mmCIF file of C-alpha atoms in Angstrom:
data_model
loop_
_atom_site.group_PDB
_atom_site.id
_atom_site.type_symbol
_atom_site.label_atom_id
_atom_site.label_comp_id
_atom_site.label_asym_id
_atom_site.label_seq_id
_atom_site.Cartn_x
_atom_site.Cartn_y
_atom_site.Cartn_z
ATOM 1 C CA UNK A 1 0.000 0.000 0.000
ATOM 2 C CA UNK A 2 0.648 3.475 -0.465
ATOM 3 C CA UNK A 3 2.575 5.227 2.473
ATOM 4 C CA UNK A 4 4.343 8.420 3.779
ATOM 5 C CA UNK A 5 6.647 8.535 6.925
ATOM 6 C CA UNK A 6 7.654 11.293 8.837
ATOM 7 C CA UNK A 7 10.235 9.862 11.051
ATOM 8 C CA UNK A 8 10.282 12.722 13.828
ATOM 9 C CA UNK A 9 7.105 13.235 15.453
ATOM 10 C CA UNK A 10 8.091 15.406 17.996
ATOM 11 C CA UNK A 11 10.735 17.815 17.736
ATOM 12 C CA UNK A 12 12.169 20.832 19.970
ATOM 13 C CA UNK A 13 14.528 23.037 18.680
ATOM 14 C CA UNK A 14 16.174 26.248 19.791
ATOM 15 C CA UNK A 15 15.858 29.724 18.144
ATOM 16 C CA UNK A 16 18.684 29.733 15.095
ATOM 17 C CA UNK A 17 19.060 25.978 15.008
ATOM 18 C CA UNK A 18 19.313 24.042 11.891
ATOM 19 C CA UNK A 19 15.982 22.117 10.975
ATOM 20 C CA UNK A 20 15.937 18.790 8.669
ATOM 21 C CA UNK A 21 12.374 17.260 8.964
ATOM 22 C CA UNK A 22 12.018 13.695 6.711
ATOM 23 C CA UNK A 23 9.772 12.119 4.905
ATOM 24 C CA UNK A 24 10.118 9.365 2.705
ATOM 25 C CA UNK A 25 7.113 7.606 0.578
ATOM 26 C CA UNK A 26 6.430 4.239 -0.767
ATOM 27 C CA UNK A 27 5.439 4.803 -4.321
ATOM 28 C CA UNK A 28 7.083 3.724 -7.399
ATOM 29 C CA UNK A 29 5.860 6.000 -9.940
ATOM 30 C CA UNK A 30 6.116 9.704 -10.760
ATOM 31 C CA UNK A 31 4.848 11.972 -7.935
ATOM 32 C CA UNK A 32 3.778 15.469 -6.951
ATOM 33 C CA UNK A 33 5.240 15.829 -3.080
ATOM 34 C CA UNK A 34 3.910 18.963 -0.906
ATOM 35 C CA UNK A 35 4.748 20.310 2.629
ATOM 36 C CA UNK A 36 1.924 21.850 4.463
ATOM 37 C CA UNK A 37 2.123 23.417 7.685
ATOM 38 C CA UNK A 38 -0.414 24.282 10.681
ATOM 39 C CA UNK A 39 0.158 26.981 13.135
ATOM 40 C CA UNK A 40 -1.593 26.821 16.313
ATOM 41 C CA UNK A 41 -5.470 27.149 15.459
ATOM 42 C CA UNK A 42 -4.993 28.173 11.438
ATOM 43 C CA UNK A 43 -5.667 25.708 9.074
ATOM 44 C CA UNK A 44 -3.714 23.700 7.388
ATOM 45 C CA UNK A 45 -1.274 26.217 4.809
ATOM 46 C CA UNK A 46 0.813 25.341 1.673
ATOM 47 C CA UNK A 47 4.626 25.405 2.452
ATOM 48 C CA UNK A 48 5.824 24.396 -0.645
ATOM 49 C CA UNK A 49 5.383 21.470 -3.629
ATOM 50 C CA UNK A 50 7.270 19.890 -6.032
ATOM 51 C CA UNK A 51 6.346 18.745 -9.424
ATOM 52 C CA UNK A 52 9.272 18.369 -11.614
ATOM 53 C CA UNK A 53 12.906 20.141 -12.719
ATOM 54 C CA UNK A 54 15.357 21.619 -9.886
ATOM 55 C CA UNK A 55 14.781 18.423 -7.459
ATOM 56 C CA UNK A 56 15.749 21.434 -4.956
ATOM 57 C CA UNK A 57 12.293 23.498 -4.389
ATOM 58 C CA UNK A 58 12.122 26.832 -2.135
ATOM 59 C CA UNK A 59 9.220 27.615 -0.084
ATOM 60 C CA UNK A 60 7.742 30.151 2.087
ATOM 61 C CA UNK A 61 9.518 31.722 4.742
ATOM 62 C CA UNK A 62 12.739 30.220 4.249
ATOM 63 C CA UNK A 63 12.281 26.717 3.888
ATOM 64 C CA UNK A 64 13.136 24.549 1.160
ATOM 65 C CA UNK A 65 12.789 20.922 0.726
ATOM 66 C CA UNK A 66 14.765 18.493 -1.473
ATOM 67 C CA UNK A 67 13.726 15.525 -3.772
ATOM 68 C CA UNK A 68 16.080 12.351 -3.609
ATOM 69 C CA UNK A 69 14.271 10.159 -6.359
ATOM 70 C CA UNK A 70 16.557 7.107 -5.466
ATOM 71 C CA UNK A 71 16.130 7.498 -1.780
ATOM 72 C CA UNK A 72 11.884 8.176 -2.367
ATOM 73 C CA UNK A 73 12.524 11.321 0.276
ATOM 74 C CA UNK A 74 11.583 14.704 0.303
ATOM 75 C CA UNK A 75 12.725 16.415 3.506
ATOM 76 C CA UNK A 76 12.172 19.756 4.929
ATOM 77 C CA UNK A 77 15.060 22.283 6.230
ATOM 78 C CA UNK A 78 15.666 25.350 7.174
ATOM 79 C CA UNK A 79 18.826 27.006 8.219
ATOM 80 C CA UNK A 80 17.443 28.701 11.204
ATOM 81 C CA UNK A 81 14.037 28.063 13.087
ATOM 82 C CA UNK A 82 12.439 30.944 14.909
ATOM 83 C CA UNK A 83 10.035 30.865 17.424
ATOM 84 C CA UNK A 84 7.666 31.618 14.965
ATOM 85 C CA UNK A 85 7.586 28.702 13.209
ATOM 86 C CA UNK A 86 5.928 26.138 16.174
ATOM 87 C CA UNK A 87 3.709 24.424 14.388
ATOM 88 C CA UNK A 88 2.528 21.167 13.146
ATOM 89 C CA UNK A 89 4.039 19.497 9.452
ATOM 90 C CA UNK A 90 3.018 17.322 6.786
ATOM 91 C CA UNK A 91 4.346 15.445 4.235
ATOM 92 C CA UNK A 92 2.006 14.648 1.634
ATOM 93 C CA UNK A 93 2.312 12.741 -1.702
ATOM 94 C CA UNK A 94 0.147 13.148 -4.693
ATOM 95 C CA UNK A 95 0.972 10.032 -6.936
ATOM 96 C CA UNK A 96 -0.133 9.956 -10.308
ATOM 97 C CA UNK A 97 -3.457 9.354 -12.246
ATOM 98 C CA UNK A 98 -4.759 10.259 -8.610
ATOM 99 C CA UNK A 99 -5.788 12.656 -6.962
ATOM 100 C CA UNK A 100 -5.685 12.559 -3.924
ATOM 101 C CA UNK A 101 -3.215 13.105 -1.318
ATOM 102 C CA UNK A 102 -1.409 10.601 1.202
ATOM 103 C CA UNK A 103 -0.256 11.772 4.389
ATOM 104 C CA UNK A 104 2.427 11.587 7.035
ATOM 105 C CA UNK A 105 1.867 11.549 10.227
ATOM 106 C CA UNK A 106 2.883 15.019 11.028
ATOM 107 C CA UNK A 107 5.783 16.412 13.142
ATOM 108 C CA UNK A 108 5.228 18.240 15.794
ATOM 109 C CA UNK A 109 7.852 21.245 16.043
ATOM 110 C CA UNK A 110 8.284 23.207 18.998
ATOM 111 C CA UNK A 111 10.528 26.037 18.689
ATOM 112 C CA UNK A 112 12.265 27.297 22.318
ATOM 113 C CA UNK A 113 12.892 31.489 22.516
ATOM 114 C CA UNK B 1 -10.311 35.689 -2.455
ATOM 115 C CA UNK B 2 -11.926 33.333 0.131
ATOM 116 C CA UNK B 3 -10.588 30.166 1.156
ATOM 117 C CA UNK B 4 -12.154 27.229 2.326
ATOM 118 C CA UNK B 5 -14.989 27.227 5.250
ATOM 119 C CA UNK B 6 -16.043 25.087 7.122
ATOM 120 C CA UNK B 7 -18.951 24.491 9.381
ATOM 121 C CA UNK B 8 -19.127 23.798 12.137
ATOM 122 C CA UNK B 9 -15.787 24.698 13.436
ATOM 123 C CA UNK B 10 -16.381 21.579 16.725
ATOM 124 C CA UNK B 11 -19.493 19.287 16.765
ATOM 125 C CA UNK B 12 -20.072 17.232 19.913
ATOM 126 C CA UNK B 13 -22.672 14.458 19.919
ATOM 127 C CA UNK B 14 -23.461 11.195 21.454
ATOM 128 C CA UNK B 15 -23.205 7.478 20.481
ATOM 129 C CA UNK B 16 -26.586 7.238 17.300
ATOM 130 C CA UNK B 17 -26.989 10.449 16.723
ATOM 131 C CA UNK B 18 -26.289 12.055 13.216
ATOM 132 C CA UNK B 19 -24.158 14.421 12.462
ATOM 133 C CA UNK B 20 -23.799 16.896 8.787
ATOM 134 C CA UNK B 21 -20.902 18.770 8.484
ATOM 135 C CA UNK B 22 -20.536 21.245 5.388
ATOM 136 C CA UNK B 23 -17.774 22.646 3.075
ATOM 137 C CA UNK B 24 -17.870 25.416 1.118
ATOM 138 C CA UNK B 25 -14.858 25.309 -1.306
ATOM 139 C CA UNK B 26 -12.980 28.361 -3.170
ATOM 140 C CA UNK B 27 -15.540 29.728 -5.999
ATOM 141 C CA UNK B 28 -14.641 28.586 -9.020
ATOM 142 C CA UNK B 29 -13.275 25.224 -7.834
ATOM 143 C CA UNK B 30 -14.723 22.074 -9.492
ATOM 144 C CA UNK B 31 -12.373 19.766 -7.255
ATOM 145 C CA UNK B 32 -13.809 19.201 -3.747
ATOM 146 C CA UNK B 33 -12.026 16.316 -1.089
ATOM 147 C CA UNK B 34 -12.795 15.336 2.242
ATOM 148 C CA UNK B 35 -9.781 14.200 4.761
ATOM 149 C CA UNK B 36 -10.026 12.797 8.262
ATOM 150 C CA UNK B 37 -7.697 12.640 11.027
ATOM 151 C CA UNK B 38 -8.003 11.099 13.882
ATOM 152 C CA UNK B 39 -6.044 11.899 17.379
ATOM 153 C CA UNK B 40 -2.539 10.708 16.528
ATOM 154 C CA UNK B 41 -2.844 9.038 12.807
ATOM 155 C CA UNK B 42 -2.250 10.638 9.538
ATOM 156 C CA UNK B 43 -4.243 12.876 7.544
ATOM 157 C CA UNK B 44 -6.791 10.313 5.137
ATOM 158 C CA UNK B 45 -8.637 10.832 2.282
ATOM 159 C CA UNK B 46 -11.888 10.009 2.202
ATOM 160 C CA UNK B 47 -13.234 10.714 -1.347
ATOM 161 C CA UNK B 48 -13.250 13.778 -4.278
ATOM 162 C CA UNK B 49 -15.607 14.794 -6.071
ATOM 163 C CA UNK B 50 -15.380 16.866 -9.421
ATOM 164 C CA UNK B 51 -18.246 19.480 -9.600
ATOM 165 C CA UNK B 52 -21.408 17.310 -8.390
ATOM 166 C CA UNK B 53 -19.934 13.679 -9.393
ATOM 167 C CA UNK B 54 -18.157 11.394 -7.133
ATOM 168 C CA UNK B 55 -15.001 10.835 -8.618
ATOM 169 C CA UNK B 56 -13.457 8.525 -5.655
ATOM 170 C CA UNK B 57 -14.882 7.668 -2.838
ATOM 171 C CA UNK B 58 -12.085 5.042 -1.903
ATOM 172 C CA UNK B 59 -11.342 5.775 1.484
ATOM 173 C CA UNK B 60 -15.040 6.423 2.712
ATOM 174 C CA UNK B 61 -14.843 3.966 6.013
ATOM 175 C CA UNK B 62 -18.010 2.358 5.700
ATOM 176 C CA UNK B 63 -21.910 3.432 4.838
ATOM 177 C CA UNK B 64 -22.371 5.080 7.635
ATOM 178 C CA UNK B 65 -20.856 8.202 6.065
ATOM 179 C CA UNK B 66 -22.467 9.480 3.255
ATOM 180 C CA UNK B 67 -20.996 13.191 1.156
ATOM 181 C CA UNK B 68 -23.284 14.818 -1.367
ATOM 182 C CA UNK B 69 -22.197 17.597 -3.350
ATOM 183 C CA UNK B 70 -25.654 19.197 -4.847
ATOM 184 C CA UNK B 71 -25.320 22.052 -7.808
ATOM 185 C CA UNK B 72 -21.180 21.620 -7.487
ATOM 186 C CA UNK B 73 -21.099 23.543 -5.026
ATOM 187 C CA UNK B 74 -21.197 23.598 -1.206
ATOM 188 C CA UNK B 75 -20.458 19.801 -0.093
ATOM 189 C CA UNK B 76 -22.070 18.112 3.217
ATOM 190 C CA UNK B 77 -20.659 15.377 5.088
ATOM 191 C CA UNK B 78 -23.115 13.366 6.948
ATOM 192 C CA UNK B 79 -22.187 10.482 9.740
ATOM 193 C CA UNK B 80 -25.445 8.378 10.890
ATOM 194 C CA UNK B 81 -25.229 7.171 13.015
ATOM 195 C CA UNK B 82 -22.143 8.255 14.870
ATOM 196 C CA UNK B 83 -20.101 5.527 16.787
ATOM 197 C CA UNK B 84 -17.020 6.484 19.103
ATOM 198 C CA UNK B 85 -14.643 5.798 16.782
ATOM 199 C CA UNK B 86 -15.778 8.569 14.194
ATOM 200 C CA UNK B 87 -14.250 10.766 16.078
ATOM 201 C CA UNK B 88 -11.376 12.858 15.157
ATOM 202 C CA UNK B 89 -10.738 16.274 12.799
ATOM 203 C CA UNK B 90 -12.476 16.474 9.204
ATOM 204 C CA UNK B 91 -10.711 18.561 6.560
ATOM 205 C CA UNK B 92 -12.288 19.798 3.467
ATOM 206 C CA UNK B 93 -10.042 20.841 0.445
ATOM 207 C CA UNK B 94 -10.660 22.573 -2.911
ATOM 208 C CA UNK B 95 -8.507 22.648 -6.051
ATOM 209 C CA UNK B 96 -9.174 24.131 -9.434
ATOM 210 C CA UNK B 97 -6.655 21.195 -10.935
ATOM 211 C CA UNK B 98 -4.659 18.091 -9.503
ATOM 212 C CA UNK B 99 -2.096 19.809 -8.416
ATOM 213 C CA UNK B 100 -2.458 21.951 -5.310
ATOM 214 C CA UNK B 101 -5.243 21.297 -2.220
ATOM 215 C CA UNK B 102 -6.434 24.318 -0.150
ATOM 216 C CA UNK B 103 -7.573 23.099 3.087
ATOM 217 C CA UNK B 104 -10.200 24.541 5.375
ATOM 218 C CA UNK B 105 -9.679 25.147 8.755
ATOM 219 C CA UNK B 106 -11.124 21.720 9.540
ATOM 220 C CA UNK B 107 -14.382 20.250 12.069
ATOM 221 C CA UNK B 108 -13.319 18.624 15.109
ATOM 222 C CA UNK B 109 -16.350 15.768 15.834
ATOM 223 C CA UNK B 110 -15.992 13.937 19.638
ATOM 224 C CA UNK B 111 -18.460 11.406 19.838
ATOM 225 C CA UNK B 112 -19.094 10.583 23.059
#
């Protein structure tokens, strides 16, 4: 069956650490990938996608996620987290002739002032 | 340009009863979905329809839940009857193609 894992589902950083979130699917054909994000009581809010070309895709604020087609991963960074940026994450997957999306599991991010 | 609504915003009921939840999705888009999540467990997808047809309806749990989508428009969600288990946060998403989802801000159903 289809799948996405987020390995981390809890993480707590300091402001101006480093932030790598993964995600890795189970698919073996072509896919669109997406992170979404949800701040405390918004709704859920496109970070950024990836469809096809530069396998390196940049986001909003500041993030950028890369695609590793051999390694079926598409993980989140940033170079430095504020404490803006608590919030929840997902990892979805779009594969093709669908659809819909399949989800990970979230990760929880809690950044520390 | 509005997003996605969704009412209502937290729905409590008991063990039988019947719930509706509605979505109304960005004007102008034919693509409607419905997602659940429930406490702890990824986001799922429950089905899509294009304008007023159901398109996939794979991941509808069981007949209990039943999602109309009358005129293309406004879509509504019903769950009779509830059991315990139906619990959890239902998302409603719009897109104009396949490509990107625009979620609204969700209904969070406890069945108690």
């Amino acid at each position: 069956a289809q799948s996405v894992s987020q390995h981390n589902h809890h993480v707590i950083l300091s402001e101006a650490a480093s932030l790598e979130l993964g995600c890795n699917y189970s698919y073996g054909g072509t896919v669109n990938l997406f992170w979404y994000v949800q701040y405390p009581g918004q709704h859920l809010q496109l970070l950024l996608k990836y469809f096809s070309g530069d396998p390196l895709v940049k986001g909003i604020k500041g993030f950028e996620a890369e695609f590793i087609k051999s390694k079926f991963s598409f993980n989140l960074r940033k170079p430095s987290v504020q404490w803006s940026d608590t919030a929840e994450y997902f990892c979805a997957v779009n594969p093709s002739g669908t659809y819909k999306y399949i989800f990970g599991t979230g990760t929880r991010l809690k950044v520390l002032a | 340009e509005a997003g996605v609504t969704q009412f209502p915003s937290h729905s409590v009921i008991e063990k039988g009863q019947t719930v509706t939840l509605r979505c109304d999705p960005i004007s102008g888009h034919d693509n409607l979905y419905w997602y659940r999540r429930v406490m702890g467990k990824e986001i799922k997808f429950l089905l899509h329809f294009v304008k007023e047809s159901k398109q996939d309806e794979s991941g509808m749990p069981n007949n209990r839940f039943l999602a109309e989508r009358t005129g293309g428009t406004y879509s509504t969600l019903k769950v009779q009857p509830a059991e315990l288990e139906d619990s959890g946060v239902y998302f409603c998403a719009s897109s104009q193609d396949r490509r990107v989802q625009y979620f609204g801000p969700g209904t969070r159903l406890t069945v108690t």
